[in-house]
Coordinates of C-alpha atoms in Angstrom, one line a residue:
M1 CA 103.4 98.4 70.3
K2 CA 101.7 100.3 73.0
I3 CA 98.0 101.2 73.1
V4 CA 97.1 104.5 74.8
F5 CA 93.6 105.7 75.4
A6 CA 92.8 109.3 74.9
S7 CA 91.1 111.4 77.6
T8 CA 87.4 111.7 77.1
P9 CA 85.3 114.9 76.8
S10 CA 83.6 114.0 80.1
Q11 CA 86.9 114.0 81.9
E12 CA 87.8 117.4 80.4
Q13 CA 84.4 118.7 81.5
E14 CA 85.0 117.3 85.0
I15 CA 88.4 119.0 85.2
N16 CA 86.8 122.3 84.1
E17 CA 84.1 121.9 86.8
L18 CA 86.8 121.2 89.5
V19 CA 88.7 124.4 88.4
R20 CA 85.5 126.4 88.6
Y21 CA 84.9 125.0 92.1
V22 CA 88.3 126.1 93.2
Y23 CA 87.7 129.6 91.9
S24 CA 84.2 129.9 93.4
N25 CA 84.5 127.9 96.7
I26 CA 88.2 127.7 97.7
F27 CA 89.9 130.9 96.6
P28 CA 87.3 133.2 98.1
Q29 CA 88.0 131.6 101.5
Y30 CA 91.7 132.7 101.3
F31 CA 92.0 135.6 98.8
S32 CA 90.4 138.9 98.0
D33 CA 88.4 139.4 94.7
E34 CA 91.3 141.5 93.3
E35 CA 93.8 138.7 93.9
I36 CA 91.4 136.1 92.4
S37 CA 91.0 138.4 89.3
Q38 CA 94.8 138.4 89.0
F39 CA 94.9 134.6 89.2
E40 CA 92.6 134.6 86.2
E41 CA 94.9 136.9 84.3
L42 CA 97.9 134.8 85.2
K43 CA 95.9 131.7 84.0
V44 CA 96.1 129.9 87.3
L45 CA 94.7 126.4 86.7
D46 CA 94.0 127.2 83.0
T47 CA 92.5 124.2 81.4
S48 CA 93.0 125.2 77.8
L49 CA 95.5 122.3 77.3
D50 CA 94.2 118.9 76.2
F51 CA 95.3 116.0 78.3
N52 CA 96.7 113.3 76.1
T53 CA 95.7 110.1 77.9
L54 CA 93.1 108.8 80.3
K55 CA 95.9 108.4 82.9
D56 CA 96.9 112.1 82.5
A57 CA 93.3 113.3 82.9
F58 CA 92.8 111.0 86.0
Q59 CA 96.0 112.3 87.6
V60 CA 94.9 115.9 87.1
M61 CA 91.4 115.2 88.4
T62 CA 92.7 113.4 91.5
S63 CA 95.3 116.1 92.2
I64 CA 92.7 118.9 92.1
Q65 CA 90.3 116.9 94.2
T66 CA 93.0 116.2 96.8
V67 CA 94.0 119.9 96.9
I68 CA 90.3 120.8 97.4
S69 CA 89.9 118.3 100.2
I70 CA 92.9 119.5 102.0
L71 CA 92.0 123.2 101.7
E72 CA 88.4 122.5 102.8
S73 CA 89.5 120.7 106.0
T74 CA 88.8 122.7 109.1
P75 CA 91.1 123.5 110.7
L76 CA 93.8 123.4 108.0
D77 CA 96.2 120.8 109.3
E78 CA 100.0 120.9 108.6
Q79 CA 100.2 117.1 108.5
Y80 CA 98.8 117.4 104.9
E81 CA 101.5 119.7 103.7
V82 CA 103.5 117.0 102.0
V83 CA 100.4 115.6 100.2
F84 CA 99.4 119.1 99.2
N85 CA 102.9 119.9 97.7
R86 CA 103.0 116.5 95.9
N87 CA 99.6 117.2 94.2
V88 CA 100.6 120.8 93.3
A89 CA 103.7 119.4 91.7
T90 CA 101.6 117.0 89.7
L91 CA 99.4 119.8 88.5
N92 CA 102.4 121.9 87.4
E93 CA 103.8 118.8 85.7
F94 CA 100.7 118.6 83.5
G95 CA 100.8 122.3 82.6
L96 CA 98.3 123.6 85.1
F97 CA 99.8 126.6 86.7
F98 CA 99.2 126.6 90.5
P99 CA 101.9 128.8 92.1
F100 CA 100.8 128.5 95.7
D101 CA 102.6 127.1 98.8
F102 CA 100.8 125.4 101.7
E103 CA 101.9 128.3 103.9
Q104 CA 100.0 130.8 101.9
F105 CA 96.7 129.0 102.7
M106 CA 97.7 128.6 106.3
E107 CA 98.2 132.4 106.6
G108 CA 95.3 133.3 104.3
K109 CA 92.8 131.3 106.4
S110 CA 93.4 133.5 109.4
L111 CA 93.2 136.7 107.4
K112 CA 90.0 135.9 105.5
S113 CA 86.8 135.8 107.5
S114 CA 83.3 135.6 106.0
M115 CA 83.6 138.3 103.4
L116 CA 81.4 138.4 100.4
S117 CA 83.0 137.7 97.0
I118 CA 81.9 138.1 93.4
Y119 CA 83.4 134.7 92.7
T120 CA 81.2 132.7 95.2
K121 CA 78.1 131.1 93.9
A122 CA 74.9 132.9 94.9
D123 CA 72.9 131.3 97.8
N124 CA 69.7 132.1 95.9
E125 CA 69.0 132.7 92.3
L126 CA 66.0 134.2 90.6
I127 CA 64.5 132.1 87.9
I128 CA 63.0 134.1 85.0

């Protein structure tokens, strides 16, 4: 007999927050708003799936956090390519579609400067 613990709602919420972070903080650094909109239509990092076990949810959270850390590093360093690819493979294994290569981000960083994006979080918000 094997006992398996199901993922918790707080883990599911954390995964959703990490995905929102990728869309609002990471993607705008590398892609245009039109491309990000297409990613939404293609269901890139779609979290509608439930993760069966605690271990699955932790692996997904860790993989997303690792990808975020690598893509936020300045300058983007090629020494992390193997780690990046391993974590992308893990995400795809668990049904989270992430169709990007490390090279796309290496090239995208040089193309994208400090453009405004509708996906980035506002620096100031009006409270009504």
